[in-house]
Coordinates of C-alpha atoms in Angstrom, one line a residue:
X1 CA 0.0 0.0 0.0
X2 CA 1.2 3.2 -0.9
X3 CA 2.1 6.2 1.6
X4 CA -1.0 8.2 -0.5
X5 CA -3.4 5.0 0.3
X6 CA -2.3 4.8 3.8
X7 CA -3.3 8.4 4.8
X8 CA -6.5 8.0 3.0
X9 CA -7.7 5.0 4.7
X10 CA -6.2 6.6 8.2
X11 CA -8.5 9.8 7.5
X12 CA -11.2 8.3 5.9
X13 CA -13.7 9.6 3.2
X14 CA -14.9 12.9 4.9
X15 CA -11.5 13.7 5.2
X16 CA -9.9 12.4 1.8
X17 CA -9.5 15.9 0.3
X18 CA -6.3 15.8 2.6
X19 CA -4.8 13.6 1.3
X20 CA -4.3 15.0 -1.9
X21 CA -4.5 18.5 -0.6
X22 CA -1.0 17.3 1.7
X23 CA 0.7 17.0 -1.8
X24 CA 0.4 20.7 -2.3
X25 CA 0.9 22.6 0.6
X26 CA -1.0 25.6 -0.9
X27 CA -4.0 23.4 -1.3
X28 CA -3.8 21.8 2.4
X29 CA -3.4 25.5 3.9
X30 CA -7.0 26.2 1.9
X31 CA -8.9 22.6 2.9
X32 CA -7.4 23.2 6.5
X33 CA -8.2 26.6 6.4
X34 CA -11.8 25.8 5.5
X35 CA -12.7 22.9 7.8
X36 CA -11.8 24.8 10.7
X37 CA -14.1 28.3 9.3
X38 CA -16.8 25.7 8.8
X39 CA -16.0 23.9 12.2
X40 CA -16.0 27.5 14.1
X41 CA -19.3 28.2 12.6
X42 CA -21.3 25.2 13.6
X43 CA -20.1 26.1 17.1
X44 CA -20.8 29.4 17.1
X45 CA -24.5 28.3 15.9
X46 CA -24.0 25.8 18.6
X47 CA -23.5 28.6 21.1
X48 CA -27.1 30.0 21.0
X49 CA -28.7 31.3 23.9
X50 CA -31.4 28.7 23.4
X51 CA -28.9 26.1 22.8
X52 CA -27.2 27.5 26.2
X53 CA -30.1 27.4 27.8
X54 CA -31.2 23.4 26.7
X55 CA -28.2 22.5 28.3
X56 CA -27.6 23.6 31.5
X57 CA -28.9 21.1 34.4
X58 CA -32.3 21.5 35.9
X59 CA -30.6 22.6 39.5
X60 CA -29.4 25.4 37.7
X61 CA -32.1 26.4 35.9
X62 CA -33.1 30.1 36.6
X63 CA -29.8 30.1 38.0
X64 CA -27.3 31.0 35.2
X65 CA -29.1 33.3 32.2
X66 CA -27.5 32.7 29.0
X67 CA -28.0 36.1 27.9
X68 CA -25.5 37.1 30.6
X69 CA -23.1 34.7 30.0
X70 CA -21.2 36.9 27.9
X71 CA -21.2 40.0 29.8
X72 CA -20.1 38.2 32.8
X73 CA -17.3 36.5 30.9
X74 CA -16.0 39.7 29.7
X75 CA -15.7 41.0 33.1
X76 CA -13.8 38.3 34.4
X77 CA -11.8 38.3 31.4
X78 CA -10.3 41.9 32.5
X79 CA -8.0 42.5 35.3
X80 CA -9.6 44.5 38.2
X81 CA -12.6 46.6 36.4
X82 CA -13.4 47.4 33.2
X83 CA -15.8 49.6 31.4
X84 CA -18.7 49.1 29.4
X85 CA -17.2 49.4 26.1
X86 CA -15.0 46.7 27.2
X87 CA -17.9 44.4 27.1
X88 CA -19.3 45.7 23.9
X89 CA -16.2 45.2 22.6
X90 CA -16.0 41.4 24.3
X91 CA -19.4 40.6 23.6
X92 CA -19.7 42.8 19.9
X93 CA -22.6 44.4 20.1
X94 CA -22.9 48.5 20.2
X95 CA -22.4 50.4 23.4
X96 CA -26.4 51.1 24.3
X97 CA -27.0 47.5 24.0
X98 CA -23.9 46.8 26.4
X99 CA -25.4 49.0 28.6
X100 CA -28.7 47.2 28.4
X101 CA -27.1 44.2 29.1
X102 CA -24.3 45.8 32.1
X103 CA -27.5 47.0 33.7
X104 CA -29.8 43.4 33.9
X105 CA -26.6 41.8 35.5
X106 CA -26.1 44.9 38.2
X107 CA -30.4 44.6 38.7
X108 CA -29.5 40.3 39.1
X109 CA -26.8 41.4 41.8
X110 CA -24.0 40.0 39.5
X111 CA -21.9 43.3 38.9
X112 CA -21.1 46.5 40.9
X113 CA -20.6 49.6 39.5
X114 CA -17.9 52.4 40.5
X115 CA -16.5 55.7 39.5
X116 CA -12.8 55.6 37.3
X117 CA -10.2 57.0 39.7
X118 CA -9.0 58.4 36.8
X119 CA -12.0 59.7 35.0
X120 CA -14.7 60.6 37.7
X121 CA -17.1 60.4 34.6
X122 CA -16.7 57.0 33.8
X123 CA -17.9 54.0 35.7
X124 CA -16.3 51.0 36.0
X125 CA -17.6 47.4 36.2
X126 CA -16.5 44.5 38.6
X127 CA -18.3 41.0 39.5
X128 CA -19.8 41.0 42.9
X129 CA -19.1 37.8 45.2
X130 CA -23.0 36.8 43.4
X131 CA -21.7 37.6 39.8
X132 CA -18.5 35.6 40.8
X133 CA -20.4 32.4 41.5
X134 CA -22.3 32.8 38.2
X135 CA -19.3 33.0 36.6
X136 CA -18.1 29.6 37.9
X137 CA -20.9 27.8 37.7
X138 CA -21.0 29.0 34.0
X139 CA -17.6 27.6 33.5
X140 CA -18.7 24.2 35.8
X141 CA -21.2 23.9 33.0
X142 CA -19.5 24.5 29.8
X143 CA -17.0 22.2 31.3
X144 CA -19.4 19.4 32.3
X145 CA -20.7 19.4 28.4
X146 CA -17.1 19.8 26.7
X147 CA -16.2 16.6 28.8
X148 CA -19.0 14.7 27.4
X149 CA -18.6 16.1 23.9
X150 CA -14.6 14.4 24.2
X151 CA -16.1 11.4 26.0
X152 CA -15.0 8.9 23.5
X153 CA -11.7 10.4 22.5
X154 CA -8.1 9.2 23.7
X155 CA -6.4 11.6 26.1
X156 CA -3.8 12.4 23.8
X157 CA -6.3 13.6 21.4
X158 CA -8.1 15.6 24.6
X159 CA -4.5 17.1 25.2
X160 CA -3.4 17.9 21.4
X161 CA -7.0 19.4 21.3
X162 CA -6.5 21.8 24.1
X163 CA -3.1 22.8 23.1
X164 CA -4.2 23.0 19.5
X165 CA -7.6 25.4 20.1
X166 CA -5.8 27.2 22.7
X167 CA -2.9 28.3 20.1
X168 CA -5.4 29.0 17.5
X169 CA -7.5 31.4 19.8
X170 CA -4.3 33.3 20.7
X171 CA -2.9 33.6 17.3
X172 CA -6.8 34.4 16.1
X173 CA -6.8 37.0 18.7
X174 CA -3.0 38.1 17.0
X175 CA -4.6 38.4 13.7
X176 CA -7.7 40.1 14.7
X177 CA -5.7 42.7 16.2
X178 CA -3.1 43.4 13.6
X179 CA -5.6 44.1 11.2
X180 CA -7.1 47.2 13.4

């Protein structure tokens, strides 16, 4: 059996364009380069608030809302306090819907707002000890479903997967920002 045969039977037929594609370089950049745009889309479909909200456990129902989940994250996400065009920014939507969206989670008890030390007429956002708790049992729950969505793969594959998704976000994040 030829090396070409080999790696077509290893991949199999959804991934046999590969196998050809590896021959040219330019070609496997562009089928690699595709299966992961169309990868990133299903899971940004996936990602609904709907889809959020099917699969969070009945204990926690009423407990975590999905609409928040992004708001919440991108307060975490920033070191001390951040402002509210930080989480448009995080979350992509304009600044009045960010403000919509900063005010349900103060009115839920999740975030606090202060004054900028710097700039008396901005405020500032931080997660409350409430917000905080959201915020892990969010990440108990996206964790909970990644884990059975990897069920049935090696823990090799689980590692090089991590490693693998955790580069591309960075460099993403890289490219995203050059380009400003």
């Amino acid at each position: 059996m030829s090396e070409r045969e080999r790696k077509h039977q290893e991949l199999g037929p959804d991934t046999a364009e590969n196998v050809s594609a590896a021959e040219d370089p330019n070609a496997a950049e562009d089928t690699s380069a595709a299966a992961v745009e169309r990868a990133m889309v299903a899971l940004r479909h996936s990602q609904t608030r709907r889809s959020l909200g099917r699969i969070a456990r009945p204990e926690d129902a009423g407990a975590i809302d999905p609409t928040l989940f992004g708001v919440l994250d991108a307060v975490e996400a920033h070191p001390g306090r951040c402002a509210v065009t930080d989480v448009a920014t995080a979350v992509g939507v304009d600044q009045p819907r960010a403000s919509r969206l900063v005010l349900r989670a103060v009115g839920q008890g999740w975030l606090e707002r202060g004054s900028d030390p710097r700039d008396a007429r901005r405020t500032l956002l931080a997660l409350t000890p409430a917000g905080r708790a959201q915020v892990e049992a969010a990440h108990r729950m996206r964790r909970v479903v990644f884990a059975q969505a990897m069920a049935g793969w090696s823990e090799s594959d689980r590692t090089a997967f991590a490693r693998l998704i955790t580069a591309f976000v960075a460099d993403f994040a890289r490219t995203v920002a050059d380009r400003r």
